mmCIF file of N, CA and C in Angstrom:
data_model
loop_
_atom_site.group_PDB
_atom_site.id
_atom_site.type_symbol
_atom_site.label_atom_id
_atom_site.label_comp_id
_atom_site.label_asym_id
_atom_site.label_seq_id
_atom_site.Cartn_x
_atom_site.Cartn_y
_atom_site.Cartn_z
ATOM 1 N N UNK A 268 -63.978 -106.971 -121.632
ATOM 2 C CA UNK A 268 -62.678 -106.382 -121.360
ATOM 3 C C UNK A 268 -62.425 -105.277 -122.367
ATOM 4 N N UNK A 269 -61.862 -104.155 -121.958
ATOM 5 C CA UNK A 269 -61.892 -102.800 -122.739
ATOM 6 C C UNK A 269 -60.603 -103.479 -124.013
ATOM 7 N N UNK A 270 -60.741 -102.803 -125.111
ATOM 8 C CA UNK A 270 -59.828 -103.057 -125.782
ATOM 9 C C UNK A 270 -58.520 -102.517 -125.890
ATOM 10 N N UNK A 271 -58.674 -100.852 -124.733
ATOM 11 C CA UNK A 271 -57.619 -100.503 -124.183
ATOM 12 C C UNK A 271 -56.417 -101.098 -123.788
ATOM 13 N N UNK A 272 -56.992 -101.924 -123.011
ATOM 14 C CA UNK A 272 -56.061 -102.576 -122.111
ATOM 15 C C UNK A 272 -54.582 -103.954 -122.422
ATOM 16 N N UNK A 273 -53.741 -103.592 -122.333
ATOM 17 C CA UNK A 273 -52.527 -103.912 -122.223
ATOM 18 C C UNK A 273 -52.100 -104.710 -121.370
ATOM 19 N N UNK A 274 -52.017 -106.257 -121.322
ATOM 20 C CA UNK A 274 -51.674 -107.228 -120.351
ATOM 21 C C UNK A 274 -50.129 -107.293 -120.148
ATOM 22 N N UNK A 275 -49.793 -106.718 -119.064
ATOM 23 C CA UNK A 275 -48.089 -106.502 -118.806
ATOM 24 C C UNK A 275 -48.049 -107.274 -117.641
ATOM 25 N N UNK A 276 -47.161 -108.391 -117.307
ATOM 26 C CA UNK A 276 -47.232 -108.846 -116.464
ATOM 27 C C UNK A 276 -45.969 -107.967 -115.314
ATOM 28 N N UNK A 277 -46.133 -108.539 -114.244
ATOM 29 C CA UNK A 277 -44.716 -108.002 -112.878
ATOM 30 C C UNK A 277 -43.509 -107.691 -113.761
ATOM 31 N N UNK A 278 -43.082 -109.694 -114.181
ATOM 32 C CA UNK A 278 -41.806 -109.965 -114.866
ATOM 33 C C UNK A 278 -41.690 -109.460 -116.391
ATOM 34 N N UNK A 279 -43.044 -108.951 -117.006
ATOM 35 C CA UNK A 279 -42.158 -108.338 -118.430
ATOM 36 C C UNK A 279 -41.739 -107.424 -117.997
ATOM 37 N N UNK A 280 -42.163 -106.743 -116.934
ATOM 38 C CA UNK A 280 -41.966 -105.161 -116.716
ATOM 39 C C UNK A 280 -41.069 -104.814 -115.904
ATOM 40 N N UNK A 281 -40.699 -105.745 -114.888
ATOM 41 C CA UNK A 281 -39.711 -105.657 -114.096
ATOM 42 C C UNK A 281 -38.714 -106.700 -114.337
ATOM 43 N N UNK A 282 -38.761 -107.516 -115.239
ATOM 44 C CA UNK A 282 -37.477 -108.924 -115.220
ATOM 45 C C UNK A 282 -36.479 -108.479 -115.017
ATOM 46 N N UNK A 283 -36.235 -107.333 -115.155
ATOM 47 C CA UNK A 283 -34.244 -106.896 -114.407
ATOM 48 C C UNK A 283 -34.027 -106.620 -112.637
ATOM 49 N N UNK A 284 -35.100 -106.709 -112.385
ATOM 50 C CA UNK A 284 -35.438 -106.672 -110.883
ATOM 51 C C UNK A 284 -36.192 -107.899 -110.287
ATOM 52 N N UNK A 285 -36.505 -108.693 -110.659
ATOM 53 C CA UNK A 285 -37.244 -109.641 -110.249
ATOM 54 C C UNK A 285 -37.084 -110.433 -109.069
ATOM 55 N N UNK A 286 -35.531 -111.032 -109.573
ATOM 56 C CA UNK A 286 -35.534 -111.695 -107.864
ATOM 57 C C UNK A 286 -35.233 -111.008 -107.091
ATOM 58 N N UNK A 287 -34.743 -109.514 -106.939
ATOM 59 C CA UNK A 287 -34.468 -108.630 -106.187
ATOM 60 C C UNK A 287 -35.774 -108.515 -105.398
ATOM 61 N N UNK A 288 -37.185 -108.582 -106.455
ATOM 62 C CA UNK A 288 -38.428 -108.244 -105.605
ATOM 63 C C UNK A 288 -38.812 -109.632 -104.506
ATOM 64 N N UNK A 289 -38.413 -110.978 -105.384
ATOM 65 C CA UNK A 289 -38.758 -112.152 -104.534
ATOM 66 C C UNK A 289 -37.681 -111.935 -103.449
ATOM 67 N N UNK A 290 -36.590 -111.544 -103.500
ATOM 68 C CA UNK A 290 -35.617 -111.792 -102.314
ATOM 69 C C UNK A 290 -36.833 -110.679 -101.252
ATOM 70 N N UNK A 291 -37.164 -109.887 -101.990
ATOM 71 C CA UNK A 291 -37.464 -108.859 -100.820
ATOM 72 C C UNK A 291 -39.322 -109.314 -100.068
ATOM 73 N N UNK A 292 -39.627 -109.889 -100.578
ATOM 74 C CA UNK A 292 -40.820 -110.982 -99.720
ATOM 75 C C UNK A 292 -40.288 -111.689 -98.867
ATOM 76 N N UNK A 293 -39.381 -112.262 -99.188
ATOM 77 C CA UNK A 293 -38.530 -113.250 -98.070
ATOM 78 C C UNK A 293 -38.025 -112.829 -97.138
ATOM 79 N N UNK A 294 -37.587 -111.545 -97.476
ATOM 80 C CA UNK A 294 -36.630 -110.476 -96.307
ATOM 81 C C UNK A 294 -37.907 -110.302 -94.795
ATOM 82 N N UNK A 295 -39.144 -110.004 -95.577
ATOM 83 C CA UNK A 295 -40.001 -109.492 -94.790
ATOM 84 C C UNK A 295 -40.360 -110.546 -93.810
ATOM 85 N N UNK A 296 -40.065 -111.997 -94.195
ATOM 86 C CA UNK A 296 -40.718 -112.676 -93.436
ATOM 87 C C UNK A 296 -40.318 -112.625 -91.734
ATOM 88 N N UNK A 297 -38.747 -112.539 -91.633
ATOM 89 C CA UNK A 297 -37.933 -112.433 -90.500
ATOM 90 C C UNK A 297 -39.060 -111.301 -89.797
ATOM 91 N N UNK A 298 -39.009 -110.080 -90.289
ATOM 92 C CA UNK A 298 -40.098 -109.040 -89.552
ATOM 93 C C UNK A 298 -41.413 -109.521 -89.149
ATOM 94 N N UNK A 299 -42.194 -110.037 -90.138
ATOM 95 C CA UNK A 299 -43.335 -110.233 -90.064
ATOM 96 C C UNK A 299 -43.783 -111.515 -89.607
ATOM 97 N N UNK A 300 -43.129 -112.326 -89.663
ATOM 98 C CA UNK A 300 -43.863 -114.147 -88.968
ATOM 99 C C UNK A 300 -43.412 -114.439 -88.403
ATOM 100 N N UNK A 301 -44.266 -114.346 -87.388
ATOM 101 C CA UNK A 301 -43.414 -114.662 -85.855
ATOM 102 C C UNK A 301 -42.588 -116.549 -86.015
ATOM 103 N N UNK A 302 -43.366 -117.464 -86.691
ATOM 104 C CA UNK A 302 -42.944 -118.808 -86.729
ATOM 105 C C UNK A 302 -41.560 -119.166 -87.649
ATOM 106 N N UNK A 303 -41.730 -117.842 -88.766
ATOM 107 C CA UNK A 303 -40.283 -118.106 -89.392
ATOM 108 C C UNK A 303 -39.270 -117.951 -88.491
ATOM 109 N N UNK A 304 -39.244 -115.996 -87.934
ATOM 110 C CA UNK A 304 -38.027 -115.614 -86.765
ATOM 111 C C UNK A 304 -37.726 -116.869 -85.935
ATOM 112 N N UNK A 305 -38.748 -117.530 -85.123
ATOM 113 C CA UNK A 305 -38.304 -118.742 -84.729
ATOM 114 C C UNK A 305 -37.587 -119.717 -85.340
ATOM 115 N N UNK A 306 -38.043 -120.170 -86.302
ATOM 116 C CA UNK A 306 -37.317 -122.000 -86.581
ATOM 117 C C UNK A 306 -35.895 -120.721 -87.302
ATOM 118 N N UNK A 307 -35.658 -119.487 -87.609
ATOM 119 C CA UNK A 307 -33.982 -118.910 -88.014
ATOM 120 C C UNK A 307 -33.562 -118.937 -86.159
ATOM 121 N N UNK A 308 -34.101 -118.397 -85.519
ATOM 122 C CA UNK A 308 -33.653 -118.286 -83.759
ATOM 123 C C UNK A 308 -32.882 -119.786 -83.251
ATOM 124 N N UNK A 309 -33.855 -120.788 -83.687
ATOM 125 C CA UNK A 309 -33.583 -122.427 -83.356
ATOM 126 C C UNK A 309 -32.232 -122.842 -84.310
ATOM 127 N N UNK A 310 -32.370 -122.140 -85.356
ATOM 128 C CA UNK A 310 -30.903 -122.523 -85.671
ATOM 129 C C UNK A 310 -29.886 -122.299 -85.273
ATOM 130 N N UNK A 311 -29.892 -120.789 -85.386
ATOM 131 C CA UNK A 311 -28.664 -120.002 -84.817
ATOM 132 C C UNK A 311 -28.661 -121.024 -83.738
ATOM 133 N N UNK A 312 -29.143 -120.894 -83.078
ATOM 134 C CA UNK A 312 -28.895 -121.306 -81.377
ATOM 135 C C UNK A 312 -28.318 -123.098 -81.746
ATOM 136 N N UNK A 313 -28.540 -123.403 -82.638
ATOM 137 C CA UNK A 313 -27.835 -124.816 -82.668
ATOM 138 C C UNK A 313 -26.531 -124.511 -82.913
ATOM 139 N N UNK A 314 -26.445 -123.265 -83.947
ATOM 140 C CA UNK A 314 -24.970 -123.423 -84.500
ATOM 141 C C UNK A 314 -24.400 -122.464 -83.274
ATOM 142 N N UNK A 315 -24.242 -122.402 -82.487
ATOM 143 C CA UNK A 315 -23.624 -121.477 -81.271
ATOM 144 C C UNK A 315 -23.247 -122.641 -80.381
ATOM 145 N N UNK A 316 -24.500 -124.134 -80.403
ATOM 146 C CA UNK A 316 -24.203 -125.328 -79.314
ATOM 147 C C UNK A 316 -22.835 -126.024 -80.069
ATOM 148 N N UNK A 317 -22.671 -126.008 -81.732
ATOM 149 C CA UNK A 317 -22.616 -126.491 -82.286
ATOM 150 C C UNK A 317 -21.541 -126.003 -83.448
ATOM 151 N N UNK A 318 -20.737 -125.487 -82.903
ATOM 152 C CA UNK A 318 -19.967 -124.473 -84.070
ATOM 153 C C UNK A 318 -19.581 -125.056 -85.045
ATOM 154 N N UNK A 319 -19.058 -126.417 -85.175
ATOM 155 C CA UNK A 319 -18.300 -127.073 -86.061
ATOM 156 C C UNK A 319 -19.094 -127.612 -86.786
ATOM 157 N N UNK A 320 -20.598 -127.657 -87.305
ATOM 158 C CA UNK A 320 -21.844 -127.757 -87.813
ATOM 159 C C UNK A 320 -21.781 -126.624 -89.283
ATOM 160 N N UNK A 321 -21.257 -125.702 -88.812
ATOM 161 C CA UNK A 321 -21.307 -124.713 -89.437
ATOM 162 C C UNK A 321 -20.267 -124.744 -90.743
ATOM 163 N N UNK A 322 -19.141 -125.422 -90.406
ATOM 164 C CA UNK A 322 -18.384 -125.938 -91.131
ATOM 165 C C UNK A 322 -18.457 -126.844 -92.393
ATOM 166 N N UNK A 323 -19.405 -127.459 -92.040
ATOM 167 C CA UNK A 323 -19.565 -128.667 -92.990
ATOM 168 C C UNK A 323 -19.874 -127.736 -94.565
ATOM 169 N N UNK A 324 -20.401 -126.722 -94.465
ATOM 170 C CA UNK A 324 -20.931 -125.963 -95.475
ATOM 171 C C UNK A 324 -19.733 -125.623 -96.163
ATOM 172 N N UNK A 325 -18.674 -125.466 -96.114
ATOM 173 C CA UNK A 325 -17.873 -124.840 -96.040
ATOM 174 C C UNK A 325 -17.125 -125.978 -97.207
ATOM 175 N N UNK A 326 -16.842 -125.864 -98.425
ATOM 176 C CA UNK A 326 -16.465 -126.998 -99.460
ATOM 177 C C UNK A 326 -15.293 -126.556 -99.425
ATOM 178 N N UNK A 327 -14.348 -125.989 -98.910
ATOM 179 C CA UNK A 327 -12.973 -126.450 -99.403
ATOM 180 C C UNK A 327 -12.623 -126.951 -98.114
ATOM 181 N N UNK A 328 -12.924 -127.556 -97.078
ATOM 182 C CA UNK A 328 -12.717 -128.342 -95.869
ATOM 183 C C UNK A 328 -13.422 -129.532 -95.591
ATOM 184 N N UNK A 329 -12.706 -130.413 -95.342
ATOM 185 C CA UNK A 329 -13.520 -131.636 -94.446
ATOM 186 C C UNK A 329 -13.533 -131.244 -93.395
ATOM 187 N N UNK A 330 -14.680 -131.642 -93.018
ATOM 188 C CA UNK A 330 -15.297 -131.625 -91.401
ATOM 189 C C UNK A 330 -15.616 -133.135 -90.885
ATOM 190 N N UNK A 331 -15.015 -133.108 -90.053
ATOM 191 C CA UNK A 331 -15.044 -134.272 -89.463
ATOM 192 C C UNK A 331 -16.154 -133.901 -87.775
ATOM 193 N N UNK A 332 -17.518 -134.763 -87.919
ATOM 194 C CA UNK A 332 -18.437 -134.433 -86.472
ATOM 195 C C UNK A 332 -18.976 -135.450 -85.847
ATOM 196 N N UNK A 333 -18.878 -135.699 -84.712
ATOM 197 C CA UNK A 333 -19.203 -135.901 -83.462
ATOM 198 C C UNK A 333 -20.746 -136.665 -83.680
ATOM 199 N N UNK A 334 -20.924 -137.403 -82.980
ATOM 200 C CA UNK A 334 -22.724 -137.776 -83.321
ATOM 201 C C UNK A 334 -23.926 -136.988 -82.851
ATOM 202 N N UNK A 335 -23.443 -136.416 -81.723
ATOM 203 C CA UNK A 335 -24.283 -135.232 -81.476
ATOM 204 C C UNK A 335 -24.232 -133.992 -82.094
ATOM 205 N N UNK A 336 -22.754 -133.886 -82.945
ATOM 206 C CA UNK A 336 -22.687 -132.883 -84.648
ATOM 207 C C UNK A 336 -23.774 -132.740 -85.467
ATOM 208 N N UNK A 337 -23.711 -134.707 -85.921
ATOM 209 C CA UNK A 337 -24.512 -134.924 -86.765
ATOM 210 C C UNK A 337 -26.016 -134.618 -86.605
ATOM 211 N N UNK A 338 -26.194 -135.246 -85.424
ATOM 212 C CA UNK A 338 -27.626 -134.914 -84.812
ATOM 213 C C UNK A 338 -27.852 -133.665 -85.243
ATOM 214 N N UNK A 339 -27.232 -132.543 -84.789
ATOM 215 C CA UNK A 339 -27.357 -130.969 -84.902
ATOM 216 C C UNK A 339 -27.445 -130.991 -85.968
ATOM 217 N N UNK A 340 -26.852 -131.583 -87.395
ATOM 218 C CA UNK A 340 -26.805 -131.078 -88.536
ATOM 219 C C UNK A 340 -28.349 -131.455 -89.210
ATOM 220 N N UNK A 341 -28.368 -132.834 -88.825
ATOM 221 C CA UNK A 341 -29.967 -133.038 -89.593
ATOM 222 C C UNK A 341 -30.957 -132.066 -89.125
ATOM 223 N N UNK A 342 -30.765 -131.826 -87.708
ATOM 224 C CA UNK A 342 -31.935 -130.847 -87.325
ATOM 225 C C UNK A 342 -32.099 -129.545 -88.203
ATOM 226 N N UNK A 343 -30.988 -128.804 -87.809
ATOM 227 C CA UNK A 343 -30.684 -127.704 -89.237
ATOM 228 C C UNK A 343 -31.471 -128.288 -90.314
ATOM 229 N N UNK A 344 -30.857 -128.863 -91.069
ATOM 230 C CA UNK A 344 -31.658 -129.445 -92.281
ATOM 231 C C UNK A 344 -32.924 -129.049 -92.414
ATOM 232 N N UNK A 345 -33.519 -129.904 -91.636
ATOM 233 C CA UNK A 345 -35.137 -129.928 -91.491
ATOM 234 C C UNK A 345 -35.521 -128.571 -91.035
ATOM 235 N N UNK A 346 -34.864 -127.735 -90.157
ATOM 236 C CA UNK A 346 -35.470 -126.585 -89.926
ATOM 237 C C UNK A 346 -35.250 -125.400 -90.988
ATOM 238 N N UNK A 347 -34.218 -125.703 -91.572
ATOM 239 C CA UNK A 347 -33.838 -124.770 -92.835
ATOM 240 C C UNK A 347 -34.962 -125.260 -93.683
ATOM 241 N N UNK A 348 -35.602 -126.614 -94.118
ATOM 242 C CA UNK A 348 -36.400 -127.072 -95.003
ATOM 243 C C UNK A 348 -37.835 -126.186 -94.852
ATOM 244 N N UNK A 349 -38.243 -125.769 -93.515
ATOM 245 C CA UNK A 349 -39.662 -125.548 -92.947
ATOM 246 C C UNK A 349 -39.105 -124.367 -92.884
ATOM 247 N N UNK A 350 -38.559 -123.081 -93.214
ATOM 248 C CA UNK A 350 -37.986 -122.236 -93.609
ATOM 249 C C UNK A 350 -38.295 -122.033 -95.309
ATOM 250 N N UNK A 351 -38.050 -123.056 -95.811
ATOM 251 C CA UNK A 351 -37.722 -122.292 -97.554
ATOM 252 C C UNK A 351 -39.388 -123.406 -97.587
ATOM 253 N N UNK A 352 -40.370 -123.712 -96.845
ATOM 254 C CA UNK A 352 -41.626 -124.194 -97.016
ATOM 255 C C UNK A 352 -42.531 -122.732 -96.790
ATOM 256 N N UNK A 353 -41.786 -121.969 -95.604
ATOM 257 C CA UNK A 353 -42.630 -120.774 -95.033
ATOM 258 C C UNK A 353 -42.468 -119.677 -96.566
ATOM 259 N N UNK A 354 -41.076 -119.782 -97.106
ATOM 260 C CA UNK A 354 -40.577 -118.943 -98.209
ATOM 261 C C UNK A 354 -41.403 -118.569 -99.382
ATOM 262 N N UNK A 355 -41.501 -120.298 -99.607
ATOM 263 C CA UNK A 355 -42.557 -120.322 -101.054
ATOM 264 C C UNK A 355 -44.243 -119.896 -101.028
ATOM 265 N N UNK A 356 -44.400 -120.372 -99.624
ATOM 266 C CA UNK A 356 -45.554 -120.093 -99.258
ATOM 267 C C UNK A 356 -46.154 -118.828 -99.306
ATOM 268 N N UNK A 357 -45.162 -118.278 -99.028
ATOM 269 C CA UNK A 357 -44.766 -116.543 -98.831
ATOM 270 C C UNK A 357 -44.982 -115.951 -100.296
ATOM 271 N N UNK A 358 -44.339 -116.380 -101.109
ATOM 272 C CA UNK A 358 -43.776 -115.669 -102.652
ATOM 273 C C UNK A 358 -45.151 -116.460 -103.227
ATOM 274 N N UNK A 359 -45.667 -117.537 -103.209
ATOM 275 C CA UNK A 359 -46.736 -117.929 -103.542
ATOM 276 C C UNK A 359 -48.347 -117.451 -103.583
ATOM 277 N N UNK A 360 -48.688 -116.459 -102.160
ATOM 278 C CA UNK A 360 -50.126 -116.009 -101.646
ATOM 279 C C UNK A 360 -49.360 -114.424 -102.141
ATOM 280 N N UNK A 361 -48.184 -114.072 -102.352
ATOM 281 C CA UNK A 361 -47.782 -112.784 -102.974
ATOM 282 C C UNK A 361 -48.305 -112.526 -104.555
ATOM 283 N N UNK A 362 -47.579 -113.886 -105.057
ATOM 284 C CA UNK A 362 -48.461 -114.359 -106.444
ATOM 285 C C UNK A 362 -49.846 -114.129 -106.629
ATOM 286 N N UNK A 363 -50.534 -114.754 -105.748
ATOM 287 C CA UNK A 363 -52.437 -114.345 -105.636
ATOM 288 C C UNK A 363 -52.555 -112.708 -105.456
ATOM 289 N N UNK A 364 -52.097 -112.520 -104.614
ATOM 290 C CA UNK A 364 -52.153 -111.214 -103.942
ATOM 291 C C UNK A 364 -52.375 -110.166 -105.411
ATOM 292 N N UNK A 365 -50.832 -110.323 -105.844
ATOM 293 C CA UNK A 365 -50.829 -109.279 -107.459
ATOM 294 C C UNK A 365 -51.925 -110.092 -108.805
ATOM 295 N N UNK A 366 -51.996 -111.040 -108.652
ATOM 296 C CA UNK A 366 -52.810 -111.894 -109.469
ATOM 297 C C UNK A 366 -54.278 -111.132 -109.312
ATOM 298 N N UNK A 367 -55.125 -111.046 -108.409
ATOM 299 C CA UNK A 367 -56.048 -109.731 -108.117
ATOM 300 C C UNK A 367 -55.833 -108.410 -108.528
ATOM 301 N N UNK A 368 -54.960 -107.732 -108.151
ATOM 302 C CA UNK A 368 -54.665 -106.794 -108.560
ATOM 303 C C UNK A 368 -54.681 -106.912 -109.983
ATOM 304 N N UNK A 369 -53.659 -107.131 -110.417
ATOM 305 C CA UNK A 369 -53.891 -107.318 -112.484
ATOM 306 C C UNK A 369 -55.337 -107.481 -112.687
ATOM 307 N N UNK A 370 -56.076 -108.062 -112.425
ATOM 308 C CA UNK A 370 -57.447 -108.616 -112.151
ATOM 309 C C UNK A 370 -58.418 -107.848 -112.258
ATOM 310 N N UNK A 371 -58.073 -106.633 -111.287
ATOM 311 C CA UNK A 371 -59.394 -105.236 -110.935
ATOM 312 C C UNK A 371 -58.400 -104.365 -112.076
ATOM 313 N N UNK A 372 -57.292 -104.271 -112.458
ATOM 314 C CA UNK A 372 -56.937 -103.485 -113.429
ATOM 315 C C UNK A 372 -57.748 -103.446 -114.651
ATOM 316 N N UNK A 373 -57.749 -104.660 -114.988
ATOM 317 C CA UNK A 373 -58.486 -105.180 -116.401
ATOM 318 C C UNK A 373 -59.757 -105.178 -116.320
ATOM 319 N N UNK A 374 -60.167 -104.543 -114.890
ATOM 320 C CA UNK A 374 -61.564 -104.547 -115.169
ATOM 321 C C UNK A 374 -62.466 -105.493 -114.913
ATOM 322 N N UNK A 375 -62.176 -107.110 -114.709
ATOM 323 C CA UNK A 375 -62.607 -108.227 -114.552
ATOM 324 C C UNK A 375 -63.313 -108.785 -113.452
ATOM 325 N N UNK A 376 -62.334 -107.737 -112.075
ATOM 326 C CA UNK A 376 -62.799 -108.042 -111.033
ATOM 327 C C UNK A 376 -63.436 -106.385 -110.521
#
């Protein structure tokens, strides 16, 4: 390894922007994966069957729901869960991705 070289990572160099850059991997996913746009499509479309679902989020109100509410709400759940699974997954192979890069910088690869 040259003795030139200067190991700067993303976050020393950008930490005042950082999650601005992770928000913006995540942004892309809606564009780019067809399976994310879906399970966000499957929600919406619950909370449209389901308006008062939407509520529960909502902390300065009780919501009082229906069993087929509830039903709707766990589903959400789980589909919001396989959502922030697609997320990390996402910000994770982004990680590798620049992890190479730094990589052929230094010469290594």
């Amino acid at each position: 390894m040259s003795g030139e070289f200067r190991f700067e990572t993303f976050v020393d160099t950008h930490s005042n922007i950082f999650n601005e850059y992770l928000s913006s991997v995540v942004a892309n996913l809606s564009k780019e994966n067809e399976e994310y746009k879906a399970i966000q499509d499957k929600i919406e479309s619950l909370y449209q069957q389901y308006p008062k679902v939407l509520g529960v989020f909502d902390t300065e109100q009780v919501a009082e729901l229906t069993k087929e509410e509830c039903a709707a709400l766990i589903r959400i759940m789980e589909l919001k869960n396989q959502l922030a699974d697609i997320e990390l997954q996402s910000i994770y192979f982004r990680g590798c991705y620049d992890s190479v890069g730094y990589l052929k910088k230094a010469g290594i690869l």
